[in-house]
Tab-separated table of C-alpha atoms in Angstrom:
chain	number	residue	atom	x	y	z
A	19	MET	CA	-0.154	0.039	0.420
A	20	SER	CA	1.271	3.223	-0.803
A	21	LYS	CA	1.876	6.225	1.333
A	22	SER	CA	-0.712	8.410	-0.301
A	23	THR	CA	-3.145	5.677	-0.047
A	24	THR	CA	-2.661	5.510	4.069
A	25	LYS	CA	-2.712	9.038	4.387
A	26	LYS	CA	-6.193	9.012	2.753
A	27	HIS	CA	-7.411	6.444	4.341
A	28	SER	CA	-6.125	7.131	8.002
A	29	SER	CA	-7.620	11.034	7.085
A	30	ARG	CA	-11.373	9.353	7.330
A	31	ARG	CA	-13.499	10.395	10.694
A	32	VAL	CA	-16.233	8.350	11.873
A	33	VAL	CA	-19.465	10.658	12.580
A	34	ASN	CA	-21.370	8.549	14.984
A	35	LYS	CA	-24.965	10.368	14.735
A	36	LYS	CA	-27.110	9.541	17.456
A	37	VAL	CA	-30.994	9.596	16.415
A	38	ASN	CA	-32.873	10.996	19.015
A	39	ARG	CA	-36.058	9.357	19.360
A	40	LYS	CA	-38.703	12.117	19.363
A	41	GLU	CA	-37.670	13.012	15.904
A	42	LEU	CA	-37.530	9.367	14.897
A	43	GLU	CA	-41.303	9.174	16.245
A	44	ALA	CA	-42.414	12.134	14.128
A	45	PHE	CA	-40.600	10.591	11.153
A	46	SER	CA	-42.407	7.619	11.282
A	47	LYS	CA	-45.754	9.693	11.671
A	48	GLY	CA	-44.990	11.636	8.680
A	49	GLN	CA	-44.255	14.576	10.810
A	50	ASN	CA	-41.311	16.956	9.868
A	51	TYR	CA	-38.962	18.997	11.686
A	52	LEU	CA	-41.269	22.117	11.772
A	53	ASP	CA	-44.445	20.209	13.544
A	54	LEU	CA	-41.968	18.838	16.069
A	55	MET	CA	-40.811	22.193	17.261
A	56	GLU	CA	-44.610	23.308	16.750
A	57	GLU	CA	-45.409	20.604	19.425
A	58	GLU	CA	-42.504	20.889	21.771
A	59	SER	CA	-43.756	24.705	21.926
A	60	ASN	CA	-46.974	23.934	22.577
A	61	GLU	CA	-46.136	21.158	25.699
A	62	HIS	CA	-43.716	24.136	26.953
A	63	SER	CA	-46.436	26.261	26.915
A	64	ALA	CA	-49.021	23.760	28.604
A	65	LYS	CA	-46.722	23.717	31.487
A	66	MET	CA	-46.040	27.087	31.909
A	67	VAL	CA	-49.897	27.931	32.383
A	68	SER	CA	-50.138	24.659	34.815
A	69	LEU	CA	-47.495	26.412	37.055
A	70	LEU	CA	-48.943	30.054	36.302
A	71	PHE	CA	-52.650	28.276	37.307
A	72	GLN	CA	-50.820	26.971	41.117
A	73	ALA	CA	-49.380	30.252	41.469
A	74	LYS	CA	-52.339	31.978	40.805
A	75	LYS	CA	-54.444	29.662	43.107
A	76	ALA	CA	-51.701	30.169	46.187
A	77	ALA	CA	-52.038	34.061	45.940
A	78	LYS	CA	-55.885	33.811	46.246
A	79	CYS	CA	-55.805	31.345	48.467
A	80	GLU	CA	-53.499	34.073	50.783
A	81	LEU	CA	-55.472	36.778	49.721
A	82	MET	CA	-58.947	35.165	50.844
A	83	GLU	CA	-57.805	33.668	54.459
A	84	THR	CA	-59.055	34.849	57.598
A	85	GLY	CA	-59.320	34.522	61.100
A	86	GLY	CA	-60.649	30.430	61.992
A	87	LYS	CA	-61.984	30.539	58.718
A	88	ALA	CA	-58.626	29.793	56.972
A	89	ALA	CA	-58.957	26.741	56.042
A	90	LYS	CA	-62.127	26.769	54.262
A	91	LYS	CA	-62.057	30.219	52.630
A	92	GLN	CA	-58.616	28.255	50.954
A	93	ALA	CA	-60.528	25.656	49.890
A	94	GLU	CA	-63.501	27.729	48.557
A	95	ALA	CA	-60.992	30.474	47.105
A	96	PRO	CA	-59.709	28.790	43.708
A	97	LYS	CA	-63.561	28.311	42.632
A	98	MET	CA	-64.565	31.891	43.386
A	99	PRO	CA	-63.387	34.333	40.507
A	100	LEU	CA	-61.171	37.294	41.424
A	101	ILE	CA	-62.407	40.161	39.497
A	102	LEU	CA	-60.786	43.549	39.128
A	103	LEU	CA	-62.664	46.172	37.716
A	104	PHE	CA	-60.466	49.015	36.896
A	105	ALA	CA	-63.774	52.177	37.528
A	106	THR	CA	-61.002	55.333	36.807
A	107	ASP	CA	-58.033	56.108	34.640
A	108	MET	CA	-54.827	55.127	36.721
A	109	ASN	CA	-53.439	58.236	35.811
A	110	GLY	CA	-55.648	61.130	36.930
A	111	ASP	CA	-59.627	61.371	37.680
A	112	ARG	CA	-61.040	60.444	34.583
A	113	GLU	CA	-64.379	58.006	34.815
A	114	LEU	CA	-64.396	55.493	32.774
A	115	PHE	CA	-68.097	54.368	33.057
A	116	PRO	CA	-70.762	56.190	33.821
A	117	ARG	CA	-71.022	56.197	37.894
A	118	GLU	CA	-74.943	55.335	38.130
A	119	GLN	CA	-74.637	52.809	35.571
A	120	LEU	CA	-71.228	51.601	37.668
A	121	PHE	CA	-73.399	51.167	40.611
A	122	ARG	CA	-76.187	48.603	38.986
A	123	LEU	CA	-73.375	46.950	37.290
A	124	LEU	CA	-72.164	45.705	40.967
A	125	GLU	CA	-75.191	45.322	42.208
A	126	GLY	CA	-75.982	43.058	39.516
A	127	LEU	CA	-72.876	40.913	40.110
A	128	THR	CA	-73.769	41.111	43.328
A	129	VAL	CA	-76.091	37.922	42.881
A	130	LEU	CA	-73.377	35.763	41.409
A	131	ASN	CA	-70.473	33.923	43.530
A	132	VAL	CA	-67.829	36.376	42.813
A	133	LYS	CA	-65.642	38.862	44.552
A	134	ILE	CA	-64.509	42.070	43.081
A	135	ILE	CA	-61.872	44.626	43.507
A	136	VAL	CA	-63.038	48.155	42.469
A	137	ILE	CA	-59.807	50.000	41.940
A	138	ASP	CA	-61.262	53.756	41.654
A	139	THR	CA	-58.946	57.452	42.108
A	140	GLN	CA	-62.713	58.882	42.925
A	141	GLN	CA	-63.783	56.394	45.877
A	142	PRO	CA	-62.767	56.293	49.982
A	143	ALA	CA	-61.122	53.088	49.974
A	144	ASP	CA	-62.332	50.100	52.186
A	145	LEU	CA	-58.625	49.598	53.253
A	146	ASN	CA	-55.283	51.419	53.610
A	147	ASN	CA	-53.071	49.500	51.375
A	148	LEU	CA	-53.604	46.134	49.226
A	149	GLY	CA	-51.861	44.206	52.449
A	150	GLU	CA	-55.156	44.750	54.131
A	151	LEU	CA	-56.959	42.379	51.482
A	152	PRO	CA	-57.193	39.412	53.488
A	153	GLU	CA	-59.129	41.033	56.237
A	154	HIS	CA	-61.517	42.390	54.098
A	155	SER	CA	-62.302	38.687	52.275
A	156	ALA	CA	-65.349	38.104	53.807
A	157	GLY	CA	-66.983	41.350	52.145
A	158	GLN	CA	-68.110	40.314	48.213
A	159	ILE	CA	-66.794	43.975	46.796
A	160	VAL	CA	-63.512	45.885	47.837
A	161	TRP	CA	-63.047	49.473	46.976
A	162	TYR	CA	-59.038	49.993	46.562
A	163	ASN	CA	-57.926	54.082	45.578
A	164	PRO	CA	-54.365	54.053	44.830
A	165	ARG	CA	-53.826	57.719	45.685
A	166	GLN	CA	-54.869	56.438	49.360
A	167	ASP	CA	-52.174	53.601	49.820
A	168	ASP	CA	-50.134	54.416	52.828
A	169	SER	CA	-47.982	51.176	52.265
A	170	GLY	CA	-45.037	53.055	50.498
A	171	GLN	CA	-43.654	52.025	46.938
A	172	GLY	CA	-41.868	49.227	47.395
A	173	ARG	CA	-44.374	46.903	49.601
A	174	GLU	CA	-47.656	48.703	47.467
A	175	GLU	CA	-45.303	47.126	44.466
A	176	LYS	CA	-45.053	44.071	46.088
A	177	GLU	CA	-49.137	43.528	47.063
A	178	ILE	CA	-50.159	45.103	43.529
A	179	ASP	CA	-47.779	42.156	41.718
A	180	ARG	CA	-49.867	39.485	44.448
A	181	LEU	CA	-53.522	40.912	43.297
A	182	LEU	CA	-52.622	40.318	39.853
A	183	LEU	CA	-50.626	37.074	40.309
A	184	ALA	CA	-53.937	36.185	42.271
A	185	ALA	CA	-56.726	38.153	39.772
A	186	ASP	CA	-58.698	35.736	37.384
A	187	LEU	CA	-60.638	38.719	35.666
A	188	ALA	CA	-60.162	41.926	34.813
A	189	VAL	CA	-62.565	44.534	33.253
A	190	LEU	CA	-61.241	47.418	31.276
A	191	PHE	CA	-63.153	50.272	29.684
A	192	ASN	CA	-60.182	51.872	28.358
A	193	HIS	CA	-57.384	51.005	25.723
A	194	GLN	CA	-54.011	51.439	28.032
A	195	THR	CA	-52.398	49.156	26.282
A	196	GLU	CA	-49.233	49.035	29.032
A	197	LEU	CA	-52.106	47.820	31.161
A	198	VAL	CA	-53.334	45.334	29.072
A	199	GLN	CA	-49.830	43.781	27.992
A	200	LEU	CA	-49.281	43.705	31.903
A	201	LEU	CA	-52.593	41.569	32.851
A	202	LYS	CA	-51.703	39.240	29.848
A	203	ASN	CA	-48.346	38.360	31.630
A	204	TYR	CA	-49.844	37.702	34.653
A	205	GLY	CA	-52.332	35.123	32.897
A	206	VAL	CA	-55.721	37.447	33.567
A	207	VAL	CA	-58.138	37.305	31.453
A	208	MET	CA	-59.972	40.624	30.155
A	209	ILE	CA	-63.355	41.809	29.991
A	210	ALA	CA	-63.473	44.771	27.341
A	211	ASP	CA	-64.390	46.341	24.324
A	212	ASP	CA	-64.234	44.937	21.128
A	213	ASN	CA	-61.581	48.060	19.776
A	214	CYS	CA	-59.140	47.158	22.340
A	215	PRO	CA	-55.774	46.018	20.769
A	216	LEU	CA	-54.114	42.852	21.529
A	217	LEU	CA	-57.670	41.295	22.644
A	218	GLU	CA	-59.889	39.159	20.342
A	219	ASN	CA	-62.806	37.658	21.137
A	220	TYR	CA	-62.944	34.175	22.739
A	221	ARG	CA	-64.868	31.795	20.578
A	222	PRO	CA	-65.696	28.511	21.931
A	223	ASN	CA	-66.592	26.346	19.298
A	224	GLU	CA	-63.669	27.234	16.999
A	225	GLU	CA	-61.137	27.446	20.666
A	226	SER	CA	-59.821	30.977	19.299
A	227	GLY	CA	-59.551	34.288	20.940
A	228	ASN	CA	-57.800	35.639	24.326
A	229	ALA	CA	-60.872	37.600	26.033
A	230	PHE	CA	-64.506	38.442	26.197
A	231	LEU	CA	-65.290	41.667	24.632
A	232	PHE	CA	-68.546	43.518	24.658
A	233	ASP	CA	-69.455	45.578	21.154
A	234	GLN	CA	-71.196	48.438	23.565
A	235	LYS	CA	-69.933	50.179	26.197
A	236	ASP	CA	-73.927	49.717	27.693
A	237	LEU	CA	-74.913	47.978	31.389
A	238	TRP	CA	-75.974	45.305	29.704
A	239	SER	CA	-73.451	44.787	27.441
A	240	VAL	CA	-70.671	44.428	29.732
A	241	PHE	CA	-72.705	42.180	32.265
A	242	ALA	CA	-73.510	40.106	29.585
A	243	ALA	CA	-69.573	39.535	29.004
A	244	ILE	CA	-68.603	39.128	32.328
A	245	VAL	CA	-71.443	36.386	33.071
A	246	ARG	CA	-69.973	34.376	29.212
A	247	ALA	CA	-67.205	34.702	30.700
A	248	LEU	CA	-67.533	33.219	34.290
A	249	GLU	CA	-69.577	30.441	32.624
A	250	THR	CA	-66.425	29.792	31.032
A	251	PHE	CA	-64.236	29.960	34.102
A	252	ARG	CA	-66.536	27.173	35.324
A	253	PHE	CA	-64.368	24.851	33.100
A	254	PRO	CA	-60.738	24.413	33.908
A	255	PHE	CA	-59.624	23.153	30.157
A	256	ASP	CA	-61.195	25.843	28.418
A	257	TRP	CA	-59.871	28.600	30.625
A	258	GLN	CA	-56.340	27.406	30.713
A	259	HIS	CA	-56.506	26.888	26.624
A	260	ILE	CA	-57.771	31.059	26.794
A	261	ILE	CA	-54.466	32.016	29.493
A	262	ARG	CA	-52.229	30.077	26.834
A	263	ASN	CA	-53.652	32.526	23.942
A	264	MET	CA	-53.100	35.045	25.596
A	265	GLN	CA	-49.480	33.942	26.231
A	266	LYS	CA	-48.912	33.731	22.137
């Protein structure tokens, strides 16, 4: 054997390619690489939503805990929807929904099994700061005025974080994009008008959409959208699907 032949053979390298089991199974099913990546992305999304659900459940139990009835409240908390209702502009005093209609809306919601926190810069608060929320867990409607919060910025931000994590729903009457995006990040399903950016009305038959939208900003349209959202909240699988749509 010549030196050139020996040199040629010695330069050859054997490449050991490891066959990924998932890729092999995907190939046997007729899937390509993009299909596989989409499937893994969906699995990751489902896992993240499941973790978010667990965190929301724990945060809600903390807010509902009170006195000797703590165990009972913690058992009931995940089943009772927690709704945030933004009645005024967070950066000013502008009313976002007519005051008379707002009171009638809240009166109608009291017949439902819900907990409502009204965020309003024009009404006296029921509490000095969000840290007192567990003490008001017995009340169905709690008024919170951010301007009256005496906890200090650092503490207030921490309590707002816990409140947003615990909340299931939020009723919006304006198009503040930053707030919409913030609520999406916390997995808070929104009830808003159909011109609200980043939101799409939920259609159960198509399993599409990420919010419950009303086409008119009046008492009955808003109430109907809230009721529709609460009916869907009763089905955890559908609710998690909506939150997955929000995270896309």
